[in-house]
Amino acid sequence: MKYLIRSTIGPIVLQTLLVLSVLRPAMAETPPDVIRIGAPAVSGSSQTVMGGPGIARVKGWLEEEFAKEGTRFEFPGFKGGAATVNQALGNGQIDFAYGGDLGGIISYAAGIRTRVIFPCGKLENAYLAVPAGSTIKSIQDLRGRRVGYFKGNYIHLQVIKILAEYGMTERDIKTVNLDYGTASAALINKDIDALFGGLEVMRLEEKGAKLVYSTQGKSPHLTGQAGILVREKFAEQYPKTIERMAKVWVKAALWGSDPANRDAVFHIWANGGRTYEQMKSNYGDIPLEVRLSPLLDPFFVNQYKETQNLARSLGLLRGQPVDIEKWFDPRFLNAALAELGLQKRWVPLNVQGQHILQ
């Protein structure tokens, strides 16, 4: 009889202990006092407002989510672009980072252990600006000219892809590696003949520059993608905290995807010297629900793969290739979508950048 009792109760007790051991860490998790989310600086130490996470930041929704715990959020901006953001991640100065695909891949290949958990920029356009009075009217006219752009950042590979569309390589131009602030001054002073950049380049029209090329309306493969990175150690220590943050970002994407909030979104993104008109012009070619989709869909993942392949062919990466599929960690996003019942709110894009029919 003793044997029967022990054999029946023993497994029940064991099962209960196992369940409690799984639940205890989640129940006991306390978020850190301060969470730091870094990004390249637009001007001074302020960072640009990007995608759905940018909406949540401006509206203070992260702070609202963690109000009971009193967790503070800091958003430092780093001069020097992706390289300085990567350094801050590696040194533990920040816990998360907004950044383009190239910068994230370079940092992971160099040994900075992170995970990609959420998109913060999709289908971002590139522009080519020239000084007032320039004879440059197209990409072909760049042959032999001094062309500025920020190497090692997302725009670098966009430039290479754009040139390739016209049968050109970097050897056909005189490349000048400059950060945006220096490059914009150089363009206005006509120290360079042209400047490639993202939507920030649109601001140069106010100083007399002309935009002679844009990726708008062209192949999605010419656009830039950006994601949110989290340090692996932070992800291991605070998984529930990240789930809550992902839930806030999904809610921001939902709010921004509503056509009724379109103008409000453009006003929110018009930060760092940018204007509502520029936001409307830059983001007017693709529905906001596509740009703000939080899905780590086949197109987004494949763009990271293409970026790595191109970066390796150019000798920009050190170390072993990054396993992109394993680097992406969708569990926080998936948990947020499931909790909110939004698994089918956004339509994923296939590798060609087209909607996948569901």
XYZ file of N, CA and C in Angstrom, residues 51-297:
741
model
N 9.963 54.434 -36.799
C 8.899 53.452 -36.827
C 7.941 53.486 -35.659
N 7.331 52.310 -35.396
C 6.404 52.179 -34.285
C 7.062 52.425 -32.933
N 8.283 51.891 -32.706
C 8.958 52.180 -31.438
C 9.177 53.674 -31.212
N 9.372 54.418 -32.291
C 9.525 55.864 -32.164
C 8.236 56.522 -31.707
N 7.120 56.022 -32.205
C 5.820 56.540 -31.778
C 5.637 56.309 -30.274
N 5.947 55.087 -29.837
C 5.816 54.750 -28.415
C 6.723 55.623 -27.557
N 7.899 55.909 -28.071
C 8.843 56.744 -27.322
C 8.301 58.153 -27.135
N 7.823 58.775 -28.219
C 7.328 60.147 -28.150
C 6.104 60.237 -27.241
N 5.248 59.232 -27.301
C 4.020 59.252 -26.505
C 4.224 58.793 -25.056
N 5.424 58.287 -24.760
C 5.701 57.878 -23.393
C 5.015 56.598 -22.974
N 4.700 55.729 -23.936
C 3.953 54.519 -23.628
C 4.782 53.476 -22.888
N 6.089 53.462 -23.100
C 6.930 52.538 -22.338
C 6.914 52.910 -20.859
N 7.043 54.202 -20.588
C 7.017 54.660 -19.198
C 5.681 54.322 -18.530
N 4.599 54.445 -19.285
C 3.279 54.104 -18.743
C 3.197 52.620 -18.398
N 3.728 51.783 -19.262
C 3.687 50.338 -19.031
C 4.432 49.950 -17.756
N 5.523 50.646 -17.470
C 6.363 50.289 -16.324
C 6.242 51.303 -15.185
N 5.142 52.037 -15.149
C 4.966 53.077 -14.124
C 4.966 52.503 -12.712
N 4.340 51.358 -12.531
C 4.257 50.774 -11.182
C 5.641 50.415 -10.653
N 6.508 49.943 -11.531
C 7.857 49.576 -11.092
C 8.786 50.788 -11.014
N 8.382 51.889 -11.653
C 9.230 53.073 -11.641
C 10.432 52.984 -12.556
N 10.382 52.084 -13.521
C 11.500 51.939 -14.468
C 11.597 53.166 -15.364
N 12.802 53.698 -15.478
C 13.048 54.845 -16.355
C 13.611 54.358 -17.691
N 13.291 55.096 -18.754
C 13.820 54.786 -20.078
C 14.668 55.955 -20.562
N 15.844 55.645 -21.028
C 16.737 56.657 -21.578
C 17.002 56.331 -23.044
N 17.113 57.386 -23.873
C 17.291 57.215 -25.315
C 18.502 58.017 -25.795
N 19.698 57.591 -25.429
C 20.890 58.339 -25.837
C 21.140 58.223 -27.340
N 21.605 59.329 -27.919
C 22.005 59.329 -29.322
C 23.520 59.370 -29.396
N 24.097 58.669 -30.368
C 25.550 58.549 -30.475
C 26.040 59.110 -31.802
N 26.951 60.051 -31.719
C 27.599 60.549 -32.928
C 28.500 59.442 -33.488
N 28.691 59.458 -34.781
C 29.547 58.442 -35.388
C 28.783 57.268 -35.947
N 27.450 57.333 -35.881
C 26.641 56.314 -36.532
C 26.718 54.944 -35.885
N 26.580 53.909 -36.727
C 26.476 52.534 -36.243
C 27.692 52.104 -35.440
N 28.861 52.567 -35.799
C 30.088 52.129 -35.115
C 30.052 52.486 -33.634
N 29.626 53.695 -33.310
C 29.596 54.108 -31.909
C 28.448 53.438 -31.154
N 27.342 53.190 -31.837
C 26.236 52.464 -31.203
C 26.679 51.041 -30.877
N 27.365 50.406 -31.823
C 27.876 49.053 -31.590
C 28.830 49.015 -30.406
N 29.688 50.014 -30.317
C 30.630 50.088 -29.209
C 29.891 50.202 -27.879
N 28.836 51.012 -27.860
C 28.043 51.178 -26.637
C 27.363 49.865 -26.245
N 26.878 49.116 -27.226
C 26.294 47.803 -26.949
C 27.331 46.864 -26.367
N 28.499 46.837 -27.003
C 29.565 45.947 -26.554
C 30.051 46.266 -25.156
N 30.028 47.545 -24.789
C 30.484 47.972 -23.463
C 29.397 47.900 -22.402
N 28.174 47.544 -22.811
C 27.079 47.483 -21.864
C 26.548 48.846 -21.460
N 26.864 49.887 -22.247
C 26.353 51.221 -21.940
C 24.864 51.339 -22.254
N 24.398 50.519 -23.198
C 22.992 50.493 -23.560
C 22.523 49.043 -23.591
N 21.223 48.861 -23.443
C 20.641 47.519 -23.428
C 20.033 47.149 -24.773
N 19.504 48.154 -25.461
C 18.881 47.974 -26.767
C 19.478 49.005 -27.731
N 19.318 48.740 -29.019
C 19.763 49.713 -30.017
C 18.850 49.670 -31.222
N 18.492 50.862 -31.732
C 17.837 50.963 -33.028
C 18.961 51.059 -34.056
N 18.886 50.291 -35.117
C 19.947 50.413 -36.106
C 19.667 49.675 -37.390
N 20.384 50.064 -38.448
C 20.246 49.433 -39.747
C 20.820 48.028 -39.764
N 20.436 47.274 -40.779
C 20.850 45.874 -40.860
C 22.367 45.710 -40.928
N 23.063 46.552 -41.700
C 24.496 46.400 -41.861
C 25.239 46.565 -40.540
N 24.919 47.623 -39.802
C 25.596 47.870 -38.538
C 25.412 46.732 -37.548
N 24.190 46.202 -37.474
C 23.924 45.096 -36.562
C 24.694 43.849 -36.936
N 24.755 43.556 -38.234
C 25.481 42.372 -38.704
C 26.968 42.513 -38.434
N 27.521 43.688 -38.690
C 28.947 43.926 -38.438
C 29.268 43.712 -36.960
N 28.401 44.226 -36.078
C 28.673 44.101 -34.646
C 28.584 42.649 -34.191
N 27.603 41.897 -34.700
C 27.461 40.501 -34.270
C 28.635 39.667 -34.781
N 29.034 39.907 -36.029
C 30.161 39.177 -36.593
C 31.447 39.477 -35.828
N 31.513 40.672 -35.222
C 32.696 41.069 -34.458
C 32.665 40.552 -33.027
N 31.601 39.848 -32.652
C 31.553 39.234 -31.338
C 30.652 39.904 -30.327
N 29.909 40.942 -30.721
C 28.972 41.602 -29.805
C 27.658 40.837 -29.869
N 27.362 40.102 -28.828
C 26.229 39.183 -28.845
C 24.904 39.902 -28.585
N 24.081 39.894 -29.606
C 22.775 40.535 -29.556
C 21.735 39.612 -30.184
N 20.493 40.050 -30.144
C 19.414 39.381 -30.859
C 18.561 40.437 -31.536
N 18.066 40.124 -32.719
C 17.144 41.018 -33.420
C 15.732 40.632 -32.977
N 15.004 41.596 -32.391
C 13.711 41.240 -31.801
C 12.512 41.960 -32.398
N 12.758 43.053 -33.161
C 11.616 43.852 -33.617
C 12.084 44.776 -34.739
N 11.243 44.988 -35.766
C 11.610 45.967 -36.803
C 11.382 47.392 -36.296
N 12.247 48.302 -36.691
C 11.993 49.716 -36.375
C 12.108 50.585 -37.627
N 12.340 49.956 -38.760
C 12.378 50.672 -40.024
C 12.254 49.689 -41.167
N 11.276 49.891 -42.025
C 11.082 48.999 -43.173
C 10.953 49.822 -44.445
N 11.576 49.312 -45.511
C 11.421 49.915 -46.835
C 11.817 51.396 -46.829
N 12.916 51.711 -46.123
C 13.361 53.097 -46.016
C 14.014 53.555 -47.320
N 13.614 54.736 -47.779
C 14.104 55.246 -49.057
C 15.499 55.858 -48.950
N 16.186 55.873 -50.079
C 17.466 56.574 -50.210
C 17.287 57.689 -51.233
N 18.060 58.763 -51.055
C 17.972 59.924 -51.933
C 19.371 60.352 -52.371
N 19.416 61.004 -53.529
C 20.658 61.595 -54.018
C 20.440 63.090 -54.186
N 21.259 63.862 -53.487
C 21.168 65.324 -53.555
C 22.395 65.891 -54.240
N 22.202 66.993 -54.960
C 23.309 67.685 -55.637
C 23.192 69.174 -55.341
N 24.288 69.911 -55.434
C 24.223 71.355 -55.146
C 23.413 72.114 -56.194
N 22.989 73.291 -55.835
C 22.295 74.154 -56.790
C 23.203 74.406 -57.989
N 22.623 74.359 -59.191
C 23.387 74.609 -60.403
C 24.148 73.415 -60.928
N 24.048 72.264 -60.268
C 24.764 71.064 -60.703
C 24.215 70.555 -62.032
N 25.097 69.956 -62.833
C 24.676 69.350 -64.100
C 24.293 67.887 -63.936
N 24.430 67.372 -62.718
C 24.071 65.968 -62.454
C 22.551 65.848 -62.406
N 22.025 64.982 -63.254
C 20.580 64.795 -63.312
C 20.161 63.342 -63.096
N 21.130 62.421 -63.059
C 20.800 61.008 -62.924
C 21.980 60.267 -62.302
N 21.756 58.986 -61.997
C 22.816 58.161 -61.414
C 23.986 58.030 -62.391
N 23.690 57.907 -63.675
C 24.765 57.760 -64.668
C 25.703 58.966 -64.678
N 25.190 60.114 -64.330
C 26.013 61.332 -64.336
C 27.015 61.374 -63.190
N 26.970 60.375 -62.310
C 27.894 60.363 -61.170
C 29.283 59.835 -61.534
N 29.448 59.288 -62.704
C 30.751 58.733 -63.096
C 31.852 59.789 -62.964
N 32.871 59.412 -62.190
C 34.018 60.299 -62.006
C 33.784 61.447 -61.037
N 32.604 61.530 -60.452
C 32.284 62.639 -59.545
C 32.571 62.268 -58.087
N 32.723 63.294 -57.255
C 32.949 63.113 -55.819
C 31.586 62.938 -55.138
N 31.367 61.720 -54.632
C 30.061 61.382 -54.061
C 30.238 61.015 -52.584
N 29.544 61.725 -51.715
C 29.645 61.481 -50.288
C 28.537 60.592 -49.759
N 28.875 59.740 -48.803
C 27.916 58.947 -48.033
C 28.665 58.324 -46.864
N 27.908 57.847 -45.889
C 28.475 57.346 -44.642
C 28.749 55.850 -44.778
N 30.000 55.472 -44.974
C 30.349 54.066 -45.152
C 30.211 53.309 -43.834
N 29.867 52.025 -43.948
C 29.698 51.199 -42.764
C 28.334 51.330 -42.125
N 27.499 52.214 -42.673
C 26.137 52.385 -42.197
C 25.172 51.895 -43.279
N 23.885 51.874 -42.941
C 22.896 51.265 -43.837
C 22.954 51.824 -45.254
N 23.239 53.126 -45.382
C 23.209 53.762 -46.700
C 24.295 53.224 -47.621
N 25.364 52.711 -47.040
C 26.504 52.228 -47.826
C 26.075 51.164 -48.835
N 25.384 50.143 -48.350
C 24.985 49.065 -49.251
C 23.843 49.474 -50.164
N 23.021 50.413 -49.721
C 21.995 50.932 -50.624
C 22.653 51.600 -51.830
N 23.711 52.354 -51.582
C 24.436 53.015 -52.674
C 24.966 51.979 -53.654
N 25.557 50.918 -53.128
C 26.125 49.883 -53.995
C 25.043 49.225 -54.837
N 23.888 48.952 -54.219
C 22.778 48.340 -54.963
C 22.243 49.288 -56.032
N 22.140 50.561 -55.685
C 21.626 51.549 -56.635
C 22.580 51.683 -57.827
N 23.856 51.772 -57.545
C 24.837 51.869 -58.630
C 24.754 50.647 -59.541
N 24.606 49.472 -58.926
C 24.547 48.233 -59.709
C 23.360 48.220 -60.659
N 22.264 48.860 -60.272
C 21.087 48.930 -61.139
C 21.414 49.634 -62.456
N 22.446 50.464 -62.447
C 22.838 51.223 -63.649
C 24.181 50.759 -64.190
N 24.578 49.523 -63.827
C 25.798 48.936 -64.347
C 27.060 49.584 -63.813
N 26.993 50.133 -62.609
C 28.133 50.835 -62.035
C 28.546 50.211 -60.706
N 29.772 50.520 -60.287
C 30.276 50.124 -58.979
C 30.901 51.353 -58.318
N 31.383 51.170 -57.091
C 32.030 52.274 -56.398
C 33.281 52.758 -57.143
N 33.849 51.905 -57.948
C 35.041 52.310 -58.708
C 34.720 53.365 -59.763
N 33.450 53.456 -60.133
C 33.067 54.426 -61.168
C 32.873 55.833 -60.611
N 32.906 55.952 -59.277
C 32.756 57.268 -58.660
C 33.927 57.511 -57.713
N 34.074 58.737 -57.284
C 35.083 59.071 -56.280
C 34.370 59.159 -54.931
N 34.444 58.068 -54.183
C 33.702 58.008 -52.932
C 34.369 58.863 -51.859
N 33.537 59.542 -51.092
C 34.007 60.370 -49.980
C 33.224 59.939 -48.742
N 33.920 59.333 -47.770
C 33.280 58.810 -46.566
C 33.075 59.924 -45.554
N 31.822 60.344 -45.381
C 31.501 61.446 -44.476
C 30.226 61.144 -43.708
N 30.177 61.540 -42.435
C 28.917 61.459 -41.720
C 27.984 62.526 -42.291
N 26.692 62.393 -41.968
C 25.727 63.263 -42.623
C 25.983 64.742 -42.364
N 26.278 65.117 -41.129
C 26.484 66.532 -40.817
C 27.609 67.140 -41.626
N 28.726 66.426 -41.703
C 29.876 66.921 -42.469
C 29.572 66.908 -43.959
N 28.909 65.840 -44.406
C 28.615 65.705 -45.834
C 27.649 66.771 -46.316
N 26.638 67.110 -45.511
C 25.673 68.120 -45.937
C 26.347 69.480 -46.104
N 27.249 69.819 -45.176
C 27.986 71.082 -45.298
C 28.879 71.059 -46.534
N 29.496 69.902 -46.781
C 30.375 69.770 -47.947
C 29.594 69.921 -49.249
N 28.364 69.420 -49.264
C 27.549 69.523 -50.475
C 27.155 70.972 -50.737
N 26.685 71.657 -49.719
C 26.266 73.049 -49.889
C 27.440 73.918 -50.307
N 28.636 73.603 -49.778
C 29.846 74.362 -50.136
C 30.465 73.887 -51.442
N 29.860 72.863 -52.050
C 30.313 72.273 -53.316
C 31.703 71.651 -53.216
N 32.015 71.151 -52.008
C 33.259 70.402 -51.833
C 33.088 68.966 -52.329
N 31.848 68.509 -52.418
C 31.535 67.241 -53.068
C 30.467 67.521 -54.113
N 30.334 66.608 -55.058
C 29.411 66.835 -56.176
C 28.015 66.273 -55.926
N 27.914 65.315 -55.008
C 26.615 64.697 -54.741
C 26.660 64.016 -53.381
N 25.478 63.761 -52.837
C 25.387 63.134 -51.518
C 24.247 62.136 -51.499
N 24.551 60.895 -51.099
C 23.543 59.874 -50.867
C 23.184 59.853 -49.391
N 21.910 59.657 -49.099
C 21.478 59.539 -47.714
C 20.031 59.140 -47.636
N 19.530 59.048 -46.412
C 18.133 58.728 -46.195
C 17.272 59.967 -46.251
N 16.127 59.905 -45.587
C 15.189 61.022 -45.687
C 15.747 62.324 -45.131
N 16.813 62.248 -44.301
C 17.417 63.480 -43.786
C 17.966 64.365 -44.904
N 18.284 63.744 -46.040
C 18.814 64.501 -47.177
C 17.774 65.474 -47.722
N 16.504 65.162 -47.522
C 15.441 66.033 -48.021
C 15.554 67.437 -47.425
N 16.134 67.530 -46.230
C 16.266 68.829 -45.573
C 17.162 69.776 -46.362
N 18.039 69.236 -47.202
C 18.985 70.072 -47.940
C 18.314 70.896 -49.031
N 17.085 70.521 -49.402
C 16.361 71.327 -50.385
C 16.129 72.737 -49.849
N 16.006 72.850 -48.539
C 15.796 74.163 -47.933
C 17.014 75.067 -48.106
N 18.169 74.437 -48.377
C 19.410 75.199 -48.563
C 19.808 75.299 -50.034
N 18.862 74.970 -50.896
C 19.107 75.132 -52.324
C 19.537 73.893 -53.071
N 19.760 72.796 -52.357
C 20.153 71.561 -53.037
C 18.969 70.970 -53.799
N 19.278 70.099 -54.751
C 18.235 69.439 -55.548
C 18.286 67.936 -55.315
N 17.121 67.316 -55.253
C 17.042 65.863 -55.179
C 16.839 65.337 -56.590
N 17.782 64.531 -57.062
C 17.715 64.066 -58.451
C 17.452 62.566 -58.559
N 17.365 61.883 -57.410
C 17.083 60.443 -57.442
C 16.457 60.038 -56.115
N 15.547 59.068 -56.190
C 14.926 58.485 -55.008
C 14.599 57.032 -55.302
N 14.604 56.195 -54.273
C 14.206 54.796 -54.452
C 12.699 54.623 -54.443
N 11.954 55.697 -54.236
C 10.501 55.595 -54.236
C 9.999 55.020 -55.556
N 9.110 54.054 -55.445
C 8.524 53.453 -56.637
C 9.419 52.453 -57.334
N 10.592 52.193 -56.766
C 11.527 51.237 -57.380
C 11.555 49.939 -56.583
N 12.463 49.044 -56.918
C 12.505 47.725 -56.280
C 12.643 47.827 -54.763
N 11.862 47.042 -54.013
C 11.999 47.033 -52.551
C 13.401 46.656 -52.090
N 14.143 45.939 -52.928
C 15.493 45.511 -52.553
C 16.480 46.676 -52.493
N 16.084 47.826 -53.007
C 16.945 49.000 -52.937
C 16.718 49.801 -51.660
N 15.720 49.402 -50.877
C 15.388 50.142 -49.665
C 16.200 49.635 -48.476
N 16.157 50.382 -47.378
C 16.893 50.019 -46.176
C 15.973 49.466 -45.099
N 16.533 48.570 -44.270
C 15.768 47.974 -43.176
C 16.525 48.213 -41.861
N 15.785 48.371 -40.798
C 16.394 48.580 -39.483
C 15.634 47.784 -38.440
N 16.358 47.319 -37.433
C 15.736 46.516 -36.390
C 16.209 46.924 -35.008
N 15.514 46.405 -34.010
C 15.902 46.647 -32.623
C 16.741 45.471 -32.150
N 17.920 45.783 -31.658
C 18.813 44.779 -31.088
C 18.739 44.843 -29.568
N 18.848 43.690 -28.932
C 18.961 43.638 -27.478
C 20.184 42.791 -27.143
N 20.900 43.172 -26.115
C 22.036 42.372 -25.679
C 21.542 41.008 -25.198
N 22.269 39.958 -25.567
C 21.849 38.610 -25.192
C 21.704 38.458 -23.678
N 22.625 39.025 -22.928
C 22.571 38.899 -21.468
C 21.299 39.533 -20.912
N 20.911 40.667 -21.493
C 19.673 41.324 -21.046
C 18.478 40.440 -21.379
N 18.481 39.850 -22.570
C 17.362 38.989 -22.989
C 17.237 37.774 -22.096
N 18.361 37.227 -21.658
C 18.339 36.058 -20.788
C 17.864 36.420 -19.381
N 18.204 37.630 -18.933
C 17.873 38.035 -17.575
C 16.465 38.603 -17.446
N 15.975 39.272 -18.528
C 14.690 39.977 -18.433
C 13.746 39.627 -19.589
N 13.436 38.358 -19.798
C 12.556 38.000 -20.929
C 11.155 38.592 -20.820
N 10.587 38.614 -19.615
C 9.237 39.143 -19.449
C 9.200 40.663 -19.645
N 10.276 41.316 -19.265
C 10.374 42.757 -19.495
C 10.350 43.053 -20.982
N 11.075 42.255 -21.747
C 11.110 42.462 -23.198
C 9.753 42.166 -23.817
N 9.064 41.155 -23.306
C 7.718 40.863 -23.814
C 6.799 42.063 -23.608
N 6.895 42.688 -22.455
C 6.057 43.859 -22.171
C 6.428 45.029 -23.084
N 7.714 45.197 -23.342
C 8.146 46.256 -24.245
C 7.646 45.976 -25.664
N 7.742 44.716 -26.078
C 7.255 44.345 -27.415
C 5.759 44.606 -27.531
N 5.031 44.369 -26.454
C 3.584 44.619 -26.473
C 3.299 46.109 -26.692
N 4.092 46.968 -26.056
C 3.936 48.412 -26.244
C 4.228 48.790 -27.691
N 5.289 48.226 -28.256
C 5.654 48.545 -29.640
C 4.590 48.053 -30.621
N 4.009 46.893 -30.344
C 2.939 46.386 -31.209
C 1.728 47.310 -31.134
N 1.388 47.767 -29.933
C 0.265 48.697 -29.788
C 0.530 49.989 -30.559
N 1.785 50.446 -30.541
C 2.144 51.662 -31.285
C 1.995 51.427 -32.784
N 2.409 50.235 -33.247
C 2.263 49.899 -34.665
C 0.794 49.835 -35.051
N -0.027 49.306 -34.147
C -1.469 49.224 -34.403
C -2.069 50.616 -34.522
N -1.712 51.489 -33.600
C -2.211 52.863 -33.626
C -1.771 53.576 -34.901
N -0.500 53.424 -35.262
C 0.012 54.091 -36.449
C -0.512 53.524 -37.753
N -0.946 52.263 -37.729
C -1.474 51.626 -38.938
C -2.896 52.060 -39.257
N -3.538 52.706 -38.311
C -4.900 53.190 -38.525
C -4.848 54.432 -39.418
N -5.485 54.395 -40.592
C -5.451 55.556 -41.490
C -5.900 56.854 -40.825
N -6.729 56.754 -39.805
C -7.207 57.959 -39.112
C -6.073 58.681 -38.388
N -4.964 57.945 -38.107
C -3.845 58.535 -37.378
C -2.668 58.896 -38.281
N -2.879 58.822 -39.580
C -1.797 59.041 -40.545
C -1.101 60.395 -40.338
N -1.846 61.472 -40.294
C -1.248 62.800 -40.129
C -0.536 62.916 -38.791
N -1.124 62.344 -37.748
C -0.505 62.399 -36.424
C 0.833 61.680 -36.426
N 0.911 60.558 -37.149
C 2.173 59.815 -37.249
C 3.240 60.675 -37.919
N 2.890 61.348 -39.010
C 3.857 62.194 -39.710
C 4.352 63.323 -38.813
N 3.478 63.864 -38.006
C 3.886 64.931 -37.087
C 4.832 64.386 -36.015
N 4.589 63.171 -35.559
C 5.464 62.558 -34.561
C 6.847 62.298 -35.148
N 6.875 61.801 -36.376
C 8.156 61.495 -37.010
C 8.928 62.749 -37.433
N 8.242 63.863 -37.492
C 8.898 65.109 -37.919
C 9.691 65.694 -36.755
N 10.755 65.012 -36.390
C 11.619 65.452 -35.303
C 13.035 65.652 -35.829
N 13.850 66.331 -35.046
C 15.240 66.529 -35.443
C 15.402 67.425 -36.652
N 14.533 68.438 -36.754
C 14.662 69.364 -37.874
C 13.891 68.956 -39.110
N 13.257 67.787 -39.084
C 12.458 67.342 -40.226
C 11.075 67.975 -40.157
N 10.405 68.015 -41.278
C 9.092 68.657 -41.329
C 7.997 67.651 -41.663
N 6.780 68.059 -41.379
C 5.622 67.234 -41.705
C 5.566 66.964 -43.211
N 5.852 67.990 -44.008
C 5.798 67.841 -45.464
C 6.815 66.811 -45.948
N 7.999 66.814 -45.336
C 9.016 65.842 -45.722
C 8.594 64.425 -45.352
N 7.994 64.278 -44.176
C 7.520 62.959 -43.764
C 6.430 62.464 -44.713
N 5.530 63.353 -45.064
C 4.427 62.986 -45.959
C 4.958 62.586 -47.333
N 5.972 63.308 -47.801
C 6.551 62.997 -49.101
C 7.322 61.681 -49.072
N 8.102 61.472 -48.023
C 8.947 60.281 -47.937
C 8.122 59.015 -47.729
N 7.100 59.098 -46.885
C 6.339 57.913 -46.525
C 5.000 57.799 -47.256
N 4.800 58.647 -48.249
C 3.522 58.644 -48.948
C 3.389 57.580 -50.009
N 4.489 56.873 -50.339
C 4.437 55.919 -51.450
C 3.947 54.536 -51.035
N 4.010 54.227 -49.742
C 3.639 52.894 -49.254
C 2.707 53.064 -48.052
N 1.623 52.296 -47.961
C 0.720 52.422 -46.809
C 1.475 52.276 -45.487
N 1.078 53.062 -44.504
C 1.773 53.019 -43.219
C 1.653 51.658 -42.542
N 0.565 50.947 -42.774
C 0.436 49.643 -42.131
C 1.480 48.661 -42.664
N 2.003 48.908 -43.865
C 3.087 48.079 -44.395
C 4.406 48.488 -43.749
N 4.657 49.782 -43.702
C 5.909 50.266 -43.102
C 5.971 49.967 -41.598
N 4.828 50.038 -40.935
C 4.800 49.855 -39.488
C 4.556 48.414 -39.069
N 4.420 47.518 -40.015
C 4.198 46.118 -39.667
C 5.299 45.629 -38.728
N 4.913 45.061 -37.573
C 5.919 44.569 -36.632
C 6.444 43.179 -36.974
N 5.959 42.611 -38.064
C 6.305 41.236 -38.397
C 7.760 41.113 -38.852
N 8.419 40.094 -38.347
C 9.746 39.715 -38.844
C 9.502 38.758 -40.005
N 8.983 39.319 -41.091
C 8.485 38.495 -42.190
C 9.612 38.057 -43.122
